Short mmCIF file of C-alpha atoms in Angstrom, two decimals:
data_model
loop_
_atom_site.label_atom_id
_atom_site.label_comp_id
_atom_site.label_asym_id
_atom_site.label_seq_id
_atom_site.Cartn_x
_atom_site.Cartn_y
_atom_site.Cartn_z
CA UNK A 1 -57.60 11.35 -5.40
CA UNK A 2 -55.58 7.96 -5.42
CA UNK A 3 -53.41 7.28 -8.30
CA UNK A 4 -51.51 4.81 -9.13
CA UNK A 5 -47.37 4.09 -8.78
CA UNK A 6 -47.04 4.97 -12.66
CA UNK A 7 -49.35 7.51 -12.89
CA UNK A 8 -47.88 9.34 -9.80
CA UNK A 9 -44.88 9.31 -11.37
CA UNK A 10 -45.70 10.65 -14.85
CA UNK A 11 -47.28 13.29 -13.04
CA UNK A 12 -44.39 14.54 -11.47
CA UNK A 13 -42.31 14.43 -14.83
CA UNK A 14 -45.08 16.80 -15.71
CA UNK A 15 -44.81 19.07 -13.14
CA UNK A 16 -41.28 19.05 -12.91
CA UNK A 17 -41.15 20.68 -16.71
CA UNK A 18 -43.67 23.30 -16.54
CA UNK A 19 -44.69 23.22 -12.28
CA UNK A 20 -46.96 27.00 -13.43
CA UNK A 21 -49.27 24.90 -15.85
CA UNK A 22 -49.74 21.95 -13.24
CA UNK A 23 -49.88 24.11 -9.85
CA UNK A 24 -53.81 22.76 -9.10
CA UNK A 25 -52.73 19.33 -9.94
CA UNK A 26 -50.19 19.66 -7.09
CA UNK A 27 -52.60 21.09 -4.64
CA UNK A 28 -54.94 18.27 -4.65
CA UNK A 29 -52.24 15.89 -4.42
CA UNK A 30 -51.07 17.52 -1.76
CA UNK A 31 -54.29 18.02 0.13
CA UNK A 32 -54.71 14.28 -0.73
CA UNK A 33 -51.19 13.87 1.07
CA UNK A 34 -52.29 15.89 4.60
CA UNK A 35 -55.39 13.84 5.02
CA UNK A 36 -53.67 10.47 4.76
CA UNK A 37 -51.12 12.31 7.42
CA UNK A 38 -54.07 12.60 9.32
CA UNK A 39 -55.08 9.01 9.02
CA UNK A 40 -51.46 7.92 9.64
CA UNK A 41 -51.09 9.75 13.07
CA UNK A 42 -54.42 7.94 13.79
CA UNK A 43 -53.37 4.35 13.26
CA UNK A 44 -49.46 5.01 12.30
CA UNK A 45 -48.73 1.51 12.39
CA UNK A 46 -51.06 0.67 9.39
CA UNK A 47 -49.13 2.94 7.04
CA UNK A 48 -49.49 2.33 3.99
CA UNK A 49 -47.64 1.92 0.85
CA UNK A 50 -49.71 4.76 -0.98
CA UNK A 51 -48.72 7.11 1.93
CA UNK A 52 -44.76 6.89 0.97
CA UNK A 53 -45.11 7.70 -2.87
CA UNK A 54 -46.99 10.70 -1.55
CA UNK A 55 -44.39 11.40 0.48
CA UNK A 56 -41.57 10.81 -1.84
CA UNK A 57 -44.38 12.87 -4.49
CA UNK A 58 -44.69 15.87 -2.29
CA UNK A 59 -40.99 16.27 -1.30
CA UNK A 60 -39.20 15.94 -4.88
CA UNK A 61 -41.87 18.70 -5.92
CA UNK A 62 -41.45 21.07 -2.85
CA UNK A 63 -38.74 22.92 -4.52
CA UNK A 64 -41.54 24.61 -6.99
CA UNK A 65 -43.72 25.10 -4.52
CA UNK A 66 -42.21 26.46 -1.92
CA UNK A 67 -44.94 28.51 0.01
CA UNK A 68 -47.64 25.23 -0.28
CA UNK A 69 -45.31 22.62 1.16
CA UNK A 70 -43.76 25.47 4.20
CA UNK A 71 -45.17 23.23 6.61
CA UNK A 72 -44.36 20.08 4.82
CA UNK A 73 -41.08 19.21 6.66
CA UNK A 74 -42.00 20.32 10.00
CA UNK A 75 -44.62 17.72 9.53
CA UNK A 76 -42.89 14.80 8.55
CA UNK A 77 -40.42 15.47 11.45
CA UNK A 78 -43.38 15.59 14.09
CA UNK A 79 -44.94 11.94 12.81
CA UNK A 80 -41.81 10.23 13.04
CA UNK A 81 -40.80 11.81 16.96
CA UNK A 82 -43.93 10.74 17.94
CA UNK A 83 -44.71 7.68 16.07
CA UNK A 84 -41.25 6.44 14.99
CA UNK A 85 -41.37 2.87 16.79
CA UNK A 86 -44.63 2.15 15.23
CA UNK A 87 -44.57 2.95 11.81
CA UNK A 88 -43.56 0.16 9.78
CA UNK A 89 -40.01 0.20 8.40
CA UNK A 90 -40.45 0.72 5.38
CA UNK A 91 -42.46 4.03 5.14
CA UNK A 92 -40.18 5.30 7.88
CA UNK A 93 -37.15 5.08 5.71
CA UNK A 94 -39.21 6.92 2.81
CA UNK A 95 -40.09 9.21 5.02
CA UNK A 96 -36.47 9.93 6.37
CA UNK A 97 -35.44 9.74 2.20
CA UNK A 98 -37.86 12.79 1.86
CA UNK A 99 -36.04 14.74 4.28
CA UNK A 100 -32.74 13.97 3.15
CA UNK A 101 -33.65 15.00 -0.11
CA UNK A 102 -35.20 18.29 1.21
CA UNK A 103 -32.28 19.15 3.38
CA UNK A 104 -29.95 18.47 0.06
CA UNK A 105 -32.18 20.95 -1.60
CA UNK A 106 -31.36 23.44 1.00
CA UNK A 107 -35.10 23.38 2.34
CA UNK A 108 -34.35 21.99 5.90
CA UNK A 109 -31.64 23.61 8.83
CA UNK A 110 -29.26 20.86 9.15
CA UNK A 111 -29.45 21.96 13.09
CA UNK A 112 -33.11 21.18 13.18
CA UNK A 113 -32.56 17.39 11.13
CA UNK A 114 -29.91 16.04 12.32
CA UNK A 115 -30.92 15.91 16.12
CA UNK A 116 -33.80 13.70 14.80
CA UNK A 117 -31.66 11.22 13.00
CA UNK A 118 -29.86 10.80 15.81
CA UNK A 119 -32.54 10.01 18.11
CA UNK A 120 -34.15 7.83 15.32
CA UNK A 121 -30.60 5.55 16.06
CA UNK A 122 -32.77 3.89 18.90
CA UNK A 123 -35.05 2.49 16.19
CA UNK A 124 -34.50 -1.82 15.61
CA UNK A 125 -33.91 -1.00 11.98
CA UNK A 126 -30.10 -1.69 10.98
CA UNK A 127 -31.24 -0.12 7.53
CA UNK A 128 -32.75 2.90 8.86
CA UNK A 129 -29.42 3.23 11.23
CA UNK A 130 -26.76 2.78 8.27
CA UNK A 131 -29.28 5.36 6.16
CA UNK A 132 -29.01 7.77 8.68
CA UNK A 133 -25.38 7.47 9.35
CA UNK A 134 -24.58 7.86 5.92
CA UNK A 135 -26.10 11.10 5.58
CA UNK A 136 -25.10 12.83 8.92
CA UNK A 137 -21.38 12.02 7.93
CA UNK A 138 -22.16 13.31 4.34
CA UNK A 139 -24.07 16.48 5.31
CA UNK A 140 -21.69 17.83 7.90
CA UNK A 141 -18.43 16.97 5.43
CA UNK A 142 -20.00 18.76 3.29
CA UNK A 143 -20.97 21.88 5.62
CA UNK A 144 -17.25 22.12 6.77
CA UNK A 145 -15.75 21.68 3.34
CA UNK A 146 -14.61 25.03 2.48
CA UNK A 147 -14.25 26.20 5.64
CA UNK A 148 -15.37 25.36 9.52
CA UNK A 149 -18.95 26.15 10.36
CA UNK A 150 -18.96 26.80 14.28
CA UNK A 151 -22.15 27.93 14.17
CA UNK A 152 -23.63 24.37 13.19
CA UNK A 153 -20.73 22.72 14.20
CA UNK A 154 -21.15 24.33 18.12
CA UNK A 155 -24.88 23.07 18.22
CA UNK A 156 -24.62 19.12 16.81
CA UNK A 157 -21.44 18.79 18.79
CA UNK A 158 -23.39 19.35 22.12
CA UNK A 159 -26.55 16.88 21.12
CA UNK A 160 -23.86 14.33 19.41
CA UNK A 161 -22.02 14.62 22.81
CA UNK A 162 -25.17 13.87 25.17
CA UNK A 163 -25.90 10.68 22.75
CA UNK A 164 -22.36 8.86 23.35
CA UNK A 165 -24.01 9.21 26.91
CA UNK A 166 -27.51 7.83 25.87
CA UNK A 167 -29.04 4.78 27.60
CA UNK A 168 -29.51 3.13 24.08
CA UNK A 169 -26.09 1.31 23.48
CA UNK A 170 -27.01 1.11 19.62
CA UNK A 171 -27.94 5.08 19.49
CA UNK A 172 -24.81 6.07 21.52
CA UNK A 173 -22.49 3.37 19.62
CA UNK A 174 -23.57 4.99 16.31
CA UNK A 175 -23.56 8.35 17.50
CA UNK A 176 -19.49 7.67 18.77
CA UNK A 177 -19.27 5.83 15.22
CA UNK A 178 -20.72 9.22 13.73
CA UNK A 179 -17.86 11.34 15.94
CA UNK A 180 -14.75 9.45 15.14
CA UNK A 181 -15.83 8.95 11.45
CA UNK A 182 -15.63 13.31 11.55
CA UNK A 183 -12.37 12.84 12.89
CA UNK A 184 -10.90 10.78 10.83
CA UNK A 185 -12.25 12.58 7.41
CA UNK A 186 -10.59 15.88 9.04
CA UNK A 187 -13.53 17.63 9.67
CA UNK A 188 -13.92 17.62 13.45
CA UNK A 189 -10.55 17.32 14.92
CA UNK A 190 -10.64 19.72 17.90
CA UNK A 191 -9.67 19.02 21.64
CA UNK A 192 -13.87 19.15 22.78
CA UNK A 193 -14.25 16.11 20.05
CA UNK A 194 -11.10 14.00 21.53
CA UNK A 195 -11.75 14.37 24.72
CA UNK A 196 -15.85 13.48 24.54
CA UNK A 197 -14.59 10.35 22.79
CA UNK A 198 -12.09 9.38 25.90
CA UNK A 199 -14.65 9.74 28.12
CA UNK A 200 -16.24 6.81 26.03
CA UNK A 201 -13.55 4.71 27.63
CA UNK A 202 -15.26 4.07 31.04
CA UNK A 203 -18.66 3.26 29.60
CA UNK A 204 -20.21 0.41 30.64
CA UNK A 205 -21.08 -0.99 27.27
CA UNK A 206 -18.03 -3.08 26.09
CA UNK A 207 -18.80 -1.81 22.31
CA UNK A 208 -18.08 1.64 23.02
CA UNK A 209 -15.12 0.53 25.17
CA UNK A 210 -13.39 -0.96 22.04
CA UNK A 211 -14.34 1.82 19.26
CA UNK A 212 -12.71 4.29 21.48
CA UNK A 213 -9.63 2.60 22.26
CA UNK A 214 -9.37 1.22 18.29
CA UNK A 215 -9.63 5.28 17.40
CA UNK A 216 -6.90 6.42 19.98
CA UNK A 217 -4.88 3.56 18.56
CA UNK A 218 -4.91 4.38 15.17
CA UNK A 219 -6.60 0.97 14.27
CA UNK A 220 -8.76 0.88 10.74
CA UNK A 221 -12.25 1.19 12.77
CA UNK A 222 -14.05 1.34 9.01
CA UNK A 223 -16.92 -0.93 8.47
CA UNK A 224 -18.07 -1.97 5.25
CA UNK A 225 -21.59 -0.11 5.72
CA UNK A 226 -20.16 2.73 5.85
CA UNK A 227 -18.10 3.25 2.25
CA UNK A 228 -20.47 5.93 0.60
CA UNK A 229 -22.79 4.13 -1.96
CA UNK A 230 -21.07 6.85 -5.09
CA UNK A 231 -17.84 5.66 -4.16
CA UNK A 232 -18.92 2.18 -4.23
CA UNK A 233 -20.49 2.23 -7.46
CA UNK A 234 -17.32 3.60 -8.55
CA UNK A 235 -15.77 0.65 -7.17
CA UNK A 236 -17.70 -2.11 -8.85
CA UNK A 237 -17.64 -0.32 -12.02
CA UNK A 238 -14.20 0.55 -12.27
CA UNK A 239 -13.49 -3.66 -11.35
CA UNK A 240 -16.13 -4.39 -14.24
CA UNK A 241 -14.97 -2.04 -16.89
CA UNK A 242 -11.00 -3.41 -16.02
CA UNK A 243 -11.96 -7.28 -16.74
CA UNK A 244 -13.70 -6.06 -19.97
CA UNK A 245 -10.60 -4.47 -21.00
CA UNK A 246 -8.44 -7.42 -19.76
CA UNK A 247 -10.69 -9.56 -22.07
CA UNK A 248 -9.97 -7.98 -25.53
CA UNK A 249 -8.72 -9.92 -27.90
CA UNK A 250 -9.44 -8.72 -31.08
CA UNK A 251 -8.71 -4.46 -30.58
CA UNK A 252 -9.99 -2.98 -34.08
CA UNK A 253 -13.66 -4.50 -33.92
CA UNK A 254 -15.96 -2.32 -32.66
CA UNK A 255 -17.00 -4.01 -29.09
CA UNK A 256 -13.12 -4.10 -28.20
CA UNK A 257 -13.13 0.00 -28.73
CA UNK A 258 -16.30 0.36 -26.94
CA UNK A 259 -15.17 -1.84 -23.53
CA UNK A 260 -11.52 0.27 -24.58
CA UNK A 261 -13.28 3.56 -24.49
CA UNK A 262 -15.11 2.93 -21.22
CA UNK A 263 -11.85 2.08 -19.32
CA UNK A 264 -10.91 5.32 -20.08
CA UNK A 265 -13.97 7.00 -19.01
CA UNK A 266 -13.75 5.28 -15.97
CA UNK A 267 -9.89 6.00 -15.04
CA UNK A 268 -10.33 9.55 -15.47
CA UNK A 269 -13.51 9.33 -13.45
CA UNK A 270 -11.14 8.20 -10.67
CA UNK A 271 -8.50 10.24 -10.94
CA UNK A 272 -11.18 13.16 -10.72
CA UNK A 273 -12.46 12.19 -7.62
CA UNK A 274 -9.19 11.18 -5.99
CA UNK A 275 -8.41 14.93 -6.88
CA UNK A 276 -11.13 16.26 -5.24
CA UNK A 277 -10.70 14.14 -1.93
CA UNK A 278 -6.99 15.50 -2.13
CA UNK A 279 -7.02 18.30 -0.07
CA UNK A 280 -9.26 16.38 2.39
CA UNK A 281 -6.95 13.44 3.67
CA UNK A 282 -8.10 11.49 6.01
CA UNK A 283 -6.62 12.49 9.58
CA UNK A 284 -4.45 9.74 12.04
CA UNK A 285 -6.52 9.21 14.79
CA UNK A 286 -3.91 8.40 16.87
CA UNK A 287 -3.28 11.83 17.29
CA UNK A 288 -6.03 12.79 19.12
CA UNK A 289 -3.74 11.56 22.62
CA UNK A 290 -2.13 14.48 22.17
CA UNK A 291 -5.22 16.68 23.05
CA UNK A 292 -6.47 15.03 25.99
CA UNK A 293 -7.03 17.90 28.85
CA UNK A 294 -5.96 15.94 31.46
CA UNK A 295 -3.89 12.55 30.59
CA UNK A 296 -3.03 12.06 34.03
CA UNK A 297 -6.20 11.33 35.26
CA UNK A 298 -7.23 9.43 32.41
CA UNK A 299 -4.40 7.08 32.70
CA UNK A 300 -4.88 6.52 35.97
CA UNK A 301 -8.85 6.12 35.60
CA UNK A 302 -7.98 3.72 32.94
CA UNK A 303 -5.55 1.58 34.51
CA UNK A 304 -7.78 0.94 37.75
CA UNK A 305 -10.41 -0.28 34.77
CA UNK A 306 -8.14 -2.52 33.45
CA UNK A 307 -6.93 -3.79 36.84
CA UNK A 308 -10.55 -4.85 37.64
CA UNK A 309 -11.93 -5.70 33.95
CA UNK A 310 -12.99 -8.95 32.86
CA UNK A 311 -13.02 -8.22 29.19
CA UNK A 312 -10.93 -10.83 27.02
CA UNK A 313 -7.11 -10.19 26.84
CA UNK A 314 -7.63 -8.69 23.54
CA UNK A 315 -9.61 -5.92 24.75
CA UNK A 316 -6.94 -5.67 27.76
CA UNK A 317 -3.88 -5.50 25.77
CA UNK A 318 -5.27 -2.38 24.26
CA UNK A 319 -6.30 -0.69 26.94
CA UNK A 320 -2.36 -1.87 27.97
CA UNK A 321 -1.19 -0.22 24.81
CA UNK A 322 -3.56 3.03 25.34
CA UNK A 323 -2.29 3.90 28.71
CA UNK A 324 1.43 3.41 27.66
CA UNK A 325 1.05 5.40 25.06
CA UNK A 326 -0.51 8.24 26.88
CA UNK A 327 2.39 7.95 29.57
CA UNK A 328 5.26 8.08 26.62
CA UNK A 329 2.93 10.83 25.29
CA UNK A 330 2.79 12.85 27.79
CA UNK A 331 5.36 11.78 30.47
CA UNK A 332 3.35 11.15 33.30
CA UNK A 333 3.67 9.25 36.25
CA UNK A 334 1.61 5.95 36.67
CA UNK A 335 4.07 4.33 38.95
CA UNK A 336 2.02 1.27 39.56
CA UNK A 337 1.62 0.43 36.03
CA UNK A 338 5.23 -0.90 35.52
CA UNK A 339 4.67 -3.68 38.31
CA UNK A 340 1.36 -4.35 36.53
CA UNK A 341 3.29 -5.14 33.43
CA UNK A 342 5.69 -7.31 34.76
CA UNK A 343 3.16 -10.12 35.77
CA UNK A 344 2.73 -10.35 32.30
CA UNK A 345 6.61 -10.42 31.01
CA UNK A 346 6.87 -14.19 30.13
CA UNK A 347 8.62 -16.27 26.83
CA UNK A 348 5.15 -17.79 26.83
CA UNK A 349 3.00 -15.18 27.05
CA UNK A 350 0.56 -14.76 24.73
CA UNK A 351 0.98 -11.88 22.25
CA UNK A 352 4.59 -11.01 24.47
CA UNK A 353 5.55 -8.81 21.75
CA UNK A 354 2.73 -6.28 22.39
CA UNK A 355 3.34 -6.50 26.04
CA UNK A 356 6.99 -5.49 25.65
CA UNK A 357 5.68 -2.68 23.08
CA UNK A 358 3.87 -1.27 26.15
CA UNK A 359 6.48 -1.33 27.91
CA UNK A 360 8.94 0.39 25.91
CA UNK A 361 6.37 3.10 24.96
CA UNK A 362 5.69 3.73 28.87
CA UNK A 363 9.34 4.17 29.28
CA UNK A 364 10.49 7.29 29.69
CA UNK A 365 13.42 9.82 31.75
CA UNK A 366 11.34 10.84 34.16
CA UNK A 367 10.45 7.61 35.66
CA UNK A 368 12.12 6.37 38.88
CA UNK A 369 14.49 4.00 37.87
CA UNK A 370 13.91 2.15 41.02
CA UNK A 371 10.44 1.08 39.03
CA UNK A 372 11.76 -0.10 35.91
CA UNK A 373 14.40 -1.98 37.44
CA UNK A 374 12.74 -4.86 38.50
CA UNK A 375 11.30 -4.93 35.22
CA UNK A 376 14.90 -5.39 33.28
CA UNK A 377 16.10 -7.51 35.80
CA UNK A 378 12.71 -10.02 34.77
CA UNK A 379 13.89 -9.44 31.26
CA UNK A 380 17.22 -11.15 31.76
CA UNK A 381 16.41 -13.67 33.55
CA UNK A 382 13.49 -14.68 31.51
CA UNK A 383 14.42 -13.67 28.07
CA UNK A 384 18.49 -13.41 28.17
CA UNK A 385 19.41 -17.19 29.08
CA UNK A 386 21.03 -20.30 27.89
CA UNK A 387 18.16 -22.09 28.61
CA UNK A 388 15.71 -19.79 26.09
CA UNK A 389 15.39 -19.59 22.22
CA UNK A 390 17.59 -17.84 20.59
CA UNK A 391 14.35 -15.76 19.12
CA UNK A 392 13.27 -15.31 22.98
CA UNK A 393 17.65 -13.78 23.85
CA UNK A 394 17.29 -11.28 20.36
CA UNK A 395 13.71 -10.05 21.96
CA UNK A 396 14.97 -9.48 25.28
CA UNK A 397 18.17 -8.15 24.39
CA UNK A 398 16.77 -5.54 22.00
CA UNK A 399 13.65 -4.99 24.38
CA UNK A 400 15.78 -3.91 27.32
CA UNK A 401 18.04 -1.86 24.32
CA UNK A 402 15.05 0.22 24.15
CA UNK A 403 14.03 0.76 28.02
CA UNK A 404 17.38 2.19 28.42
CA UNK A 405 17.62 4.37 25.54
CA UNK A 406 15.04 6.02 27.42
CA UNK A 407 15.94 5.50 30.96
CA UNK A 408 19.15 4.27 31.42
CA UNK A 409 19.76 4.58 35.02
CA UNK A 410 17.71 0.91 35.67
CA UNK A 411 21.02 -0.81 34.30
CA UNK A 412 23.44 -1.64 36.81
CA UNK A 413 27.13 -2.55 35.86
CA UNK A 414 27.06 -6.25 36.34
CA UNK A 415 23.89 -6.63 34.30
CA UNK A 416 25.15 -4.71 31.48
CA UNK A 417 28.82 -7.03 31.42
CA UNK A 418 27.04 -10.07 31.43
CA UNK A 419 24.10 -9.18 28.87
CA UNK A 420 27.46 -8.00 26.76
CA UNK A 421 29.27 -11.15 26.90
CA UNK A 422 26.51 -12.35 23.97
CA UNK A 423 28.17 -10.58 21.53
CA UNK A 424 30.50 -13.34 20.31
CA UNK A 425 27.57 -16.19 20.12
CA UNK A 426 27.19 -17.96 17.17
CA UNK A 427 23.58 -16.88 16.62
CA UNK A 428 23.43 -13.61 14.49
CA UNK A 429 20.57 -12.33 16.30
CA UNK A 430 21.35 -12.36 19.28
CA UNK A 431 25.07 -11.10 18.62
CA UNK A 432 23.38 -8.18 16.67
CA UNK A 433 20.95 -7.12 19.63
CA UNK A 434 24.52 -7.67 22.36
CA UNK A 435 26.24 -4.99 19.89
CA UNK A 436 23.47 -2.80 20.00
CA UNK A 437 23.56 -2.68 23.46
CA UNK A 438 27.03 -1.56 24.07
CA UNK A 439 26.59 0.80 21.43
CA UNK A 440 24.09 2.63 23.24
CA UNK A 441 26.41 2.49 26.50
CA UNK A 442 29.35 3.75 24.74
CA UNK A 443 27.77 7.27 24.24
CA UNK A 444 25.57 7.13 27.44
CA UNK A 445 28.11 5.69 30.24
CA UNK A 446 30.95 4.22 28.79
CA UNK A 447 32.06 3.35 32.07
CA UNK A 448 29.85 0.60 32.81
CA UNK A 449 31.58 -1.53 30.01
CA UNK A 450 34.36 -3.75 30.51
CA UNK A 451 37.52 -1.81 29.25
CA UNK A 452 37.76 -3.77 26.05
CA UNK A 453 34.01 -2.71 24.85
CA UNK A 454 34.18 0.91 25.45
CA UNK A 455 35.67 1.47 22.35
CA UNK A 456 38.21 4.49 21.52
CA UNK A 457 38.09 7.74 22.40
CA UNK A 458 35.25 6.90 25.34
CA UNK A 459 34.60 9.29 27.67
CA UNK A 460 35.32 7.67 30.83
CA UNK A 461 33.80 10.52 33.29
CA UNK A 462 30.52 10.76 31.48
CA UNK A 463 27.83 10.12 33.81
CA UNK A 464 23.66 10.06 33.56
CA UNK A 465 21.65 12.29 34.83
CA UNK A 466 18.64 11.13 36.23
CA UNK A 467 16.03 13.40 35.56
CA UNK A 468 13.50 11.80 37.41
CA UNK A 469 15.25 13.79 40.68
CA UNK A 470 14.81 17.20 38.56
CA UNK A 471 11.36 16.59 37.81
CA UNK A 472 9.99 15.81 41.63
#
């Protein structure tokens, strides 16, 4: 029964041209292929080499002999559940290429593969994992493509859900990868998907922490494993085929029209599959705040995890820049997040800038403006100075521009004449982000202005309205 690589091979050439003439050949190949199965589940960690080209033999074939190999994928699948840690790597990936290539053939339920893949994530096999993930990204894309499958979609939502939550860090850190990848390629972008993803957040397994707070951020979470190998190929040939061109010297000899010809071939190539990804744009992930059931709560459950985290700054100032965003979002009410802030609000602070981002973004009309106060007030005193840079006055100036475009009730009237006296210093900067600021007074309260900066035509009766009152 054994045959060679070659000879295997050759054989299924044959079989694929006429499979009626070479239907006994198949059958004792096959038969050959159940009793190593047999052997395998015996001793799966001596699987052979022989027992993969079988595998790979029997499964490019089972499309012409469909009522033979019925069984064959139900059988695969049951070796690698219960023998997945011990078979060697190598015949487990040609065993999970089999199925893949069944499944593309429309011979396997995607609902009854995929749930396997992604328990095979707990396998030590970084090729197996990036194999897997490639596919299950792939295969759903492509079942959503003309139009939403809930069917399928309702079923490998649930499992994909329960593995974020799985004990294995690397199975639930690929199985969140798997999620937010869908997201991003516009294919799962419903409320259930966002908010399985925030509850990622208070894992204990710092990896998950960051992928989930890079997605609700917007950041580029794409690694390089997981650019699909066509589109790759495209890439490296496209870069080759360019430098060829680049490289002609001589254009009417017959090499320079060959290298000119497949430059051509290869732009159009592109521009045809940039026209089919066209009406499937990838989707801003930073979106997904907005569909958050209950933002309060998360904000809050959030914050008390950064209050007690020990995770490097980096890590914290996004979980900073999550919450704020969530409260500008959504106008909540995380009161003790403002005082939280200001420990930070320093000249020498590292990354300041992104600190005062959070800020502004958490800023908003319904806050008290008995909690931002303090905060502009700190701002002054440490950023609006003689003594500080003139880089350090134009950041302050402009930051507390922005807290009281949105809440203007936390500037008092001496604060405001003496951050407006800046407006005739020499440094452009700093004059510019002075102007700004009693531009923004003019239409909000004219009246807090010395006489000479309100301008003409001010109304001098025009009040605020603090809407944090109307709210409670």
């Amino acid at each position: 029964f054994a045959m060679s690589a070659e000879d295997l091979g050759a054989l299924q050439n044959k079989i694929k041209r006429d499979p009626d003439s070479y239907e006994d050949e198949f059958s004792m190949q096959y038969r050959h292929f159940e009793s190593s199965l047999e052997l395998t589940k015996l001793k799966p960690q001596s699987a052979s080499k022989e027992f993969s080209l079988l595998v790979m033999f029997c499964c490019h074939l089972a499309p012409f002999f469909t009522k033979l190999t019925a069984d064959l994928p139900q059988k695969l699948m049951s070796l690698l559940e219960e023998h997945s840690n011990v078979i060697p790597s190598r015949v487990r990936r040609d065993i999970c290429s089999g199925l893949i290539l069944m499944r593309n053939r429309g011979l396997l339920d995607p609902v009854d593969l995929l749930p396997l893949f992604f328990r095979l994530f707990r396998c030590p096999d970084k090729a197996l994992r990036t194999q897997l993930f490639q596919h299950i990204v792939n295969d759903v894309s492509a079942l959503n493509k003309k139009q939403k499958n809930n069917k399928v979609n309702s079923v490998l939502q649930n499992f994909m859900f329960r593995m974020v939550n799985d004990a294995n860090v690397i199975a639930a850190r690929f199985s969140l990868k798997a999620i937010t990848t869908l997201y991003r390629r516009n294919v799962w972008t419903d409320a259930k998907t966002a908010n399985v993803v925030a509850a990622a957040c208070f894992s204990k397994h710092p990896q998950l922490l960051v992928r989930t707070l890079r997605f609700f951020l917007g950041a580029d979470d794409l690694d390089d494993n997981e650019m699909d190998s066509d589109e790759e190929r495209h890439q490296v040939e496209m870069v080759t085929v360019a430098k060829d061109a680049f490289n002609i010297h001589h254009k009417n000899t017959a090499p320079s029209q060959k290298k000119l010809r497949n430059y051509k071939r290869a732009m159009s190539r592109v521009k045809r599959n940039e026209g089919k990804e066209s009406g499937n744009r990838p989707v801003q992930t930073s979106t997904a705040i907005q569909l958050l059931h209950d933002p309060q709560s998360f904000s809050e459950k959030l914050f008390n995890k950064l209050k007690s985290s020990n995770e490097s700054f980096e890590i914290k100032l996004m979980m900073m820049d999550l919450i704020s965003r969530c409260i500008g979002t959504h106008e909540l009410m995380v009161l003790n997040f403002y005082p939280f802030l200001q420990k930070y609000i320093s000249p020498h602070q590292r990354e300041i800038t992104k600190v005062l981002a959070a800020l502004v973004q958490a800023s908003h009309s319904l806050v008290p403006p008995d909690c931002l106060h303090p905060i502009v007030v700190t701002l002054a005193h440490k950023f609006v100075s003689d003594r500080c840079s003139n880089e350090a006055m134009a950041i302050g100036l402009n930051t507390i521009r922005e807290v009281c475009s949105r809440q203007a009730l936390v500037m008092t009237e001496d604060l405001l004449r003496d951050l407006a006296q800046y407006k005739s210093t020499k440094e452009k900067g700093v004059a510019s982000a002075a102007r700004s600021l009693i531009s923004l007074f003019r239409e909000l309260c004219p009246a807090l202005l010395h006489k000479k900066d309100r301008g003409k035509g001010h109304e001098i009766d025009k009040e605020i309205k603090d809407l944090s009152l109307i709210h409670i």
